[in-house]
Coordinates of C-alpha atoms and ligand atoms in Angstrom, one line a residue:
M1 CA 0.0 0.0 0.0
R2 CA 2.8 2.5 0.8
L3 CA 4.6 1.6 -2.5
K4 CA 1.4 2.2 -4.4
E5 CA 1.0 5.7 -2.5
R6 CA 4.5 6.4 -3.4
F7 CA 3.8 5.6 -7.1
H8 CA 0.6 7.8 -7.1
R9 CA 2.7 10.6 -5.7
F10 CA 5.4 10.1 -8.4
R11 CA 2.7 10.1 -11.1
A12 CA 1.3 13.3 -9.7
W13 CA 4.7 14.9 -9.6
Q14 CA 5.3 13.7 -13.3
K15 CA 2.2 15.6 -14.4
E16 CA 2.7 18.7 -12.3
P17 CA 6.0 19.1 -10.7
R18 CA 6.2 22.8 -10.0
R19 CA 4.4 25.1 -7.8
F20 CA 4.9 28.7 -9.0
A21 CA 4.8 30.7 -5.7
V22 CA 5.6 34.4 -4.8
K23 CA 8.5 33.7 -2.5
E24 CA 9.4 37.4 -1.9
S25 CA 6.3 39.5 -1.6
G26 CA 6.7 43.3 -1.3
P27 CA 7.3 46.0 -1.4
H28 CA 11.0 45.9 -2.2
R29 CA 13.4 48.7 -3.4
C30 CA 15.3 47.2 -6.3
A31 CA 18.9 47.2 -5.5
C32 CA 20.0 47.8 -9.2
C33 CA 17.5 50.6 -10.4
G34 CA 15.8 51.8 -7.2
N35 CA 12.3 51.0 -8.5
E36 CA 9.7 49.9 -5.9
F37 CA 8.0 46.8 -6.7
E38 CA 6.3 43.6 -5.4
G39 CA 7.0 40.0 -6.3
N40 CA 10.2 38.1 -7.1
Y41 CA 11.6 40.3 -10.0
C42 CA 11.9 44.0 -10.6
P43 CA 9.6 44.7 -13.6
V44 CA 12.0 47.4 -14.7
C45 CA 15.4 45.8 -14.8
G46 CA 14.6 42.2 -14.1
Q47 CA 16.8 41.9 -11.0
A48 CA 15.7 39.4 -8.4
A49 CA 14.3 40.5 -5.0
G50 CA 16.2 40.2 -1.9
V51 CA 19.6 40.8 -3.3
G52 CA 22.0 41.6 -0.5
R53 CA 25.8 41.5 0.0
I54 CA 27.9 39.3 -2.0
T55 CA 28.3 36.0 -0.2
W56 CA 30.1 32.7 -0.8
Q57 CA 26.8 31.4 -2.1
S58 CA 26.7 34.3 -4.7
L59 CA 30.2 33.2 -5.8
W60 CA 29.1 29.5 -6.0
K61 CA 26.0 30.5 -8.0
N62 CA 28.0 32.6 -10.4
V63 CA 30.6 29.7 -11.0
T64 CA 27.9 27.2 -11.5
M65 CA 26.1 29.4 -14.1
L66 CA 29.2 29.0 -16.2
W67 CA 28.3 25.4 -16.6
G68 CA 24.5 25.9 -16.9
L69 CA 23.7 24.7 -13.4
E70 CA 21.5 27.5 -12.2
S71 CA 17.9 26.9 -11.5
N72 CA 15.7 26.0 -14.6
S73 CA 19.3 24.8 -15.5
M74 CA 20.5 22.2 -17.8
L75 CA 20.9 19.6 -15.2
S76 CA 17.3 20.2 -13.8
S77 CA 15.9 20.1 -17.3
L78 CA 17.8 16.9 -18.0
W79 CA 16.4 15.5 -14.7
Q80 CA 12.9 16.3 -15.9
L81 CA 13.6 14.9 -19.3
I82 CA 14.6 11.6 -17.6
W83 CA 11.8 11.1 -15.3
R84 CA 8.8 12.8 -17.2
P85 CA 10.0 13.3 -20.8
G86 CA 6.6 13.4 -22.5
Y87 CA 5.0 16.0 -20.0
F88 CA 8.2 18.1 -19.9
I89 CA 8.5 18.4 -23.7
G90 CA 4.6 19.1 -23.7
E91 CA 5.1 22.0 -21.3
Y92 CA 7.7 23.5 -23.3
L93 CA 5.5 23.2 -26.5
D94 CA 2.6 24.6 -24.6
G95 CA 4.6 27.8 -24.2
R96 CA 6.1 27.4 -20.7
R97 CA 9.5 28.2 -22.2
Q98 CA 10.9 29.1 -18.7
V99 CA 10.7 25.5 -17.4
S100 CA 13.5 24.5 -19.7
Y101 CA 17.2 25.2 -20.6
P102 CA 17.2 26.2 -24.2
P103 CA 16.8 22.8 -25.8
V104 CA 19.3 23.2 -28.8
K105 CA 21.9 24.7 -26.5
M106 CA 21.4 21.6 -24.1
L107 CA 21.9 19.2 -26.9
F108 CA 25.2 20.8 -28.0
M109 CA 26.5 21.1 -24.4
L110 CA 25.8 17.3 -23.9
A111 CA 27.5 16.6 -27.2
V112 CA 30.5 18.5 -25.9
F113 CA 30.3 16.5 -22.7
Y114 CA 30.0 13.4 -24.4
L115 CA 33.1 14.1 -26.5
V116 CA 35.1 15.0 -23.5
V117 CA 34.1 11.8 -21.8
I118 CA 35.1 9.7 -24.9
Q119 CA 38.4 11.4 -25.0
L120 CA 39.1 10.9 -21.3
S121 CA 38.0 7.2 -21.4
G122 CA 40.0 6.4 -24.5
S123 CA 37.2 4.7 -26.3
S124 CA 37.6 7.1 -29.3
D125 CA 40.3 4.6 -30.6
A126 CA 37.8 1.9 -30.4
I127 CA 35.6 3.2 -33.2
P128 CA 35.3 0.6 -35.7
L129 CA 36.5 1.5 -39.2
M130 CA 35.1 -0.6 -41.9
I131 CA 37.7 -0.8 -44.6
N132 CA 36.5 -1.9 -47.9
E133 CA 38.2 -2.2 -51.1
E134 CA 35.9 0.1 -52.6
K135 CA 35.8 3.6 -51.0
H136 CA 32.6 3.7 -49.2
I137 CA 30.8 7.0 -48.4
I138 CA 28.9 5.2 -45.6
D139 CA 32.3 5.0 -43.7
D140 CA 32.8 8.7 -44.0
I141 CA 29.3 9.4 -42.8
A142 CA 29.8 6.9 -39.9
N143 CA 33.1 8.7 -38.9
W144 CA 31.4 12.2 -39.2
L145 CA 28.6 11.0 -36.9
M146 CA 31.1 9.8 -34.2
K147 CA 33.0 13.2 -34.5
N148 CA 29.9 15.4 -34.4
P149 CA 27.5 13.6 -31.9
G150 CA 25.2 16.6 -31.7
W151 CA 24.6 17.2 -35.3
G152 CA 24.8 13.3 -35.8
I153 CA 22.3 12.3 -33.5
L154 CA 20.0 15.3 -34.5
S155 CA 20.2 14.3 -38.3
L156 CA 19.3 10.7 -37.4
T157 CA 16.3 11.8 -35.3
M158 CA 15.2 14.2 -37.9
M159 CA 13.9 11.6 -40.1
V160 CA 11.2 10.9 -37.5
I161 CA 9.7 14.2 -37.8
L162 CA 7.6 13.6 -40.8
P163 CA 6.0 10.3 -39.7
T164 CA 5.4 11.8 -36.2
W165 CA 3.7 14.8 -37.6
V166 CA 1.4 12.5 -39.8
L167 CA 0.6 9.6 -37.4
F168 CA 0.2 11.7 -34.2
R169 CA -1.7 14.6 -35.8
L170 CA -4.9 13.5 -34.3
A171 CA -3.7 12.6 -30.9
P172 CA -5.8 13.3 -27.8
R173 CA -2.9 15.5 -26.3
H174 CA -1.1 18.1 -28.4
P175 CA -3.1 17.4 -31.5
K176 CA -2.1 19.2 -34.7
H177 CA 1.3 19.8 -33.7
T178 CA 3.5 21.8 -36.2
L179 CA 6.5 20.8 -38.0
P180 CA 8.7 23.1 -36.0
E181 CA 7.4 21.8 -32.8
G182 CA 8.2 18.2 -34.2
V183 CA 11.8 19.5 -34.6
F184 CA 11.9 20.6 -30.9
L185 CA 10.5 17.3 -29.9
Q186 CA 13.3 15.5 -31.7
V187 CA 15.8 18.0 -30.3
F188 CA 14.7 17.0 -26.8
L189 CA 14.9 13.4 -27.5
S190 CA 18.4 13.7 -29.2
S191 CA 19.5 15.1 -25.8
I192 CA 18.1 12.0 -24.0
L193 CA 19.9 9.7 -26.8
I194 CA 23.3 11.4 -26.2
F195 CA 22.9 11.2 -22.4
I196 CA 22.1 7.4 -22.9
N197 CA 25.4 7.2 -25.1
I198 CA 27.5 7.9 -22.2
P199 CA 26.8 4.9 -20.0
E200 CA 26.4 3.0 -23.4
M201 CA 30.1 3.0 -23.6
A202 CA 30.4 0.7 -20.7
S203 CA 27.4 -1.6 -21.6
K204 CA 25.5 -2.0 -24.8
W205 CA 22.5 -2.9 -22.7
F206 CA 21.9 0.9 -22.3
N207 CA 20.7 0.8 -26.0
L208 CA 17.5 -0.8 -24.8
L209 CA 16.7 2.6 -23.1
I210 CA 16.2 4.2 -26.6
P211 CA 13.0 2.5 -27.6
F212 CA 11.8 2.7 -24.0
Y213 CA 12.3 6.5 -24.0
Y214 CA 10.7 7.0 -27.3
Y215 CA 7.7 5.1 -26.2
L216 CA 7.5 7.0 -22.9
A217 CA 8.0 10.4 -24.3
Y218 CA 5.4 9.8 -27.1
R219 CA 2.9 8.3 -24.7
Q220 CA 3.1 11.2 -22.2
L221 CA 3.2 13.9 -24.9
F222 CA 0.4 12.7 -27.3
G223 CA -1.8 10.7 -24.8
Y224 CA -2.5 7.7 -26.9
S225 CA -3.2 4.2 -25.2
F226 CA -0.4 1.6 -24.8
W227 CA -1.1 -0.1 -28.2
G228 CA -2.1 3.1 -29.8
T229 CA 1.4 4.6 -29.1
L230 CA 3.2 1.3 -29.8
W231 CA 1.9 0.7 -33.5
R232 CA 2.4 4.4 -34.3
L233 CA 5.9 4.3 -33.0
F234 CA 6.5 1.1 -34.9
C235 CA 5.4 2.9 -38.2
C236 CA 7.7 5.6 -37.4
L237 CA 10.5 3.2 -36.8
L238 CA 9.8 1.6 -40.2
V239 CA 9.6 4.9 -41.9
W240 CA 13.0 5.9 -40.4
V241 CA 14.7 2.6 -41.6
I242 CA 13.3 3.0 -45.1
S243 CA 14.5 6.7 -45.0
L244 CA 17.9 5.6 -44.0
L245 CA 18.0 3.1 -47.1
I246 CA 16.8 5.9 -49.4
F247 CA 19.6 8.1 -48.0
V248 CA 22.2 5.4 -48.6
A249 CA 20.9 4.6 -52.0
C250 CA 21.2 8.3 -53.0
F251 CA 24.8 8.2 -52.1
E252 CA 25.4 5.0 -53.9
Y253 CA 23.8 6.5 -57.0
L254 CA 25.9 9.7 -56.8
Y255 CA 29.3 8.2 -55.8
N256 CA 29.2 4.6 -57.2
R257 CA 26.9 5.1 -60.0
R258 CA 24.6 2.3 -58.9
D259 CA 21.3 2.0 -60.7
V260 CA 19.1 2.5 -57.6
I261 CA 16.4 4.8 -59.0
S262 CA 13.5 2.2 -59.0
F263 CA 14.6 1.1 -55.5
I264 CA 14.2 4.8 -54.3
F265 CA 10.9 5.2 -55.9
V266 CA 9.6 1.9 -54.4
S267 CA 10.7 2.9 -51.0
I268 CA 9.1 6.3 -51.4
A269 CA 5.8 4.7 -52.3
I270 CA 6.0 2.2 -49.4
I271 CA 6.6 5.3 -46.9
A272 CA 3.6 7.1 -48.4
A273 CA 1.6 4.0 -48.2
I274 CA 2.4 3.6 -44.4
L275 CA 1.7 7.2 -43.6
A276 CA -1.6 7.2 -45.5
F277 CA -2.7 3.9 -43.6
G278 CA -1.7 5.2 -40.2
Y279 CA -3.5 8.5 -40.7
L280 CA -6.7 6.8 -41.8
I281 CA -6.6 4.6 -38.8
S282 CA -6.0 7.6 -36.5
K283 CA -8.8 9.4 -38.1
Q284 CA -11.2 6.4 -37.2
T285 CA -9.8 6.3 -33.8
E286 CA -10.5 10.0 -33.3
K287 CA -13.9 9.8 -34.6
R288 CA -14.8 7.0 -32.0
R289 CA -13.1 9.0 -29.2
L290 CA -15.3 12.2 -30.1
K291 CA -18.3 10.1 -30.1
R292 CA -17.6 8.6 -26.8
S293 CA -16.8 12.0 -25.2
E294 CA -20.1 13.3 -26.7
S295 CA -22.2 10.5 -25.2
Q296 CA -20.4 11.0 -21.9
K297 CA -21.3 14.8 -21.9
Q298 CA -25.0 14.0 -22.7
T299 CA -25.2 11.4 -19.8
E300 CA -23.6 14.0 -17.6
E301 CA -26.2 16.6 -18.6
I302 CA -29.0 14.1 -18.3
S303 CA -28.2 12.8 -14.9
P304 CA -28.7 15.9 -12.9
N305 CA -32.4 16.0 -14.2
M306 CA -32.8 12.5 -13.3
V307 CA -32.0 13.1 -9.8
K308 CA -34.9 15.9 -9.7
Ligands
LIG401 ZN1 15.2 47.2 -11.0

């Protein structure tokens, strides 16, 4: 029972972790511009209320700021991303920008951190180089991905934007998300992926966290059921794999002059079919959901009269 209670508390925190309270009511005289105000921050110059003498704490705060460790910092954003990825991303998309460290900046800070860890642990020598007779562009790409983890992971996740946009268009939560919002979603997920890559150097088992996090983030963000999330994500994965094949085929065509045009066309047709199929099913699901909520509303309207 206690465990259950704890789980419920955790679920409540996942959905709403913050309480925005006025910590410093007023009136204050701003130490910076002399304005009188009430609340946490001066409305004229933006300085926080209650700024006093410089203490060791101020020094500590200033130093940690250098690494993006202040409140609504990178570390706390990362923490939220790990424990409540979909809800956190949803809040950001809903316009609560203050809750998060700037996502693109976070991704690239993590990429730098990842490179430093690789250098220190000496696993950069362990990068496998496939040496073929024929000069293979894929090897160059793989090398580039290893050296630029930020852009690398981002370019890999970018291929999920279109299928996500189509298949999760009619989702119960965050319906009709825009393509740029889809980009931000993948930026956040890329941060998680890079973060997973760090322990992954020690054990490949950490790779299993990747599908888990995609599932968790999509489920919390879009609000589909277990299976509803799963099959849509599976379609996204299929489209991703086929897109990757198309990408490779394009390079094969450009560099090794292989005849792959028909392959590319067939692949594009398959992607279109998957997306159309998924969209039609989503439309059916949405219709059923709307009907259900409508009939629920009607019974709610009827039942008070029944009591009379
Ligand atoms: Zn001021």
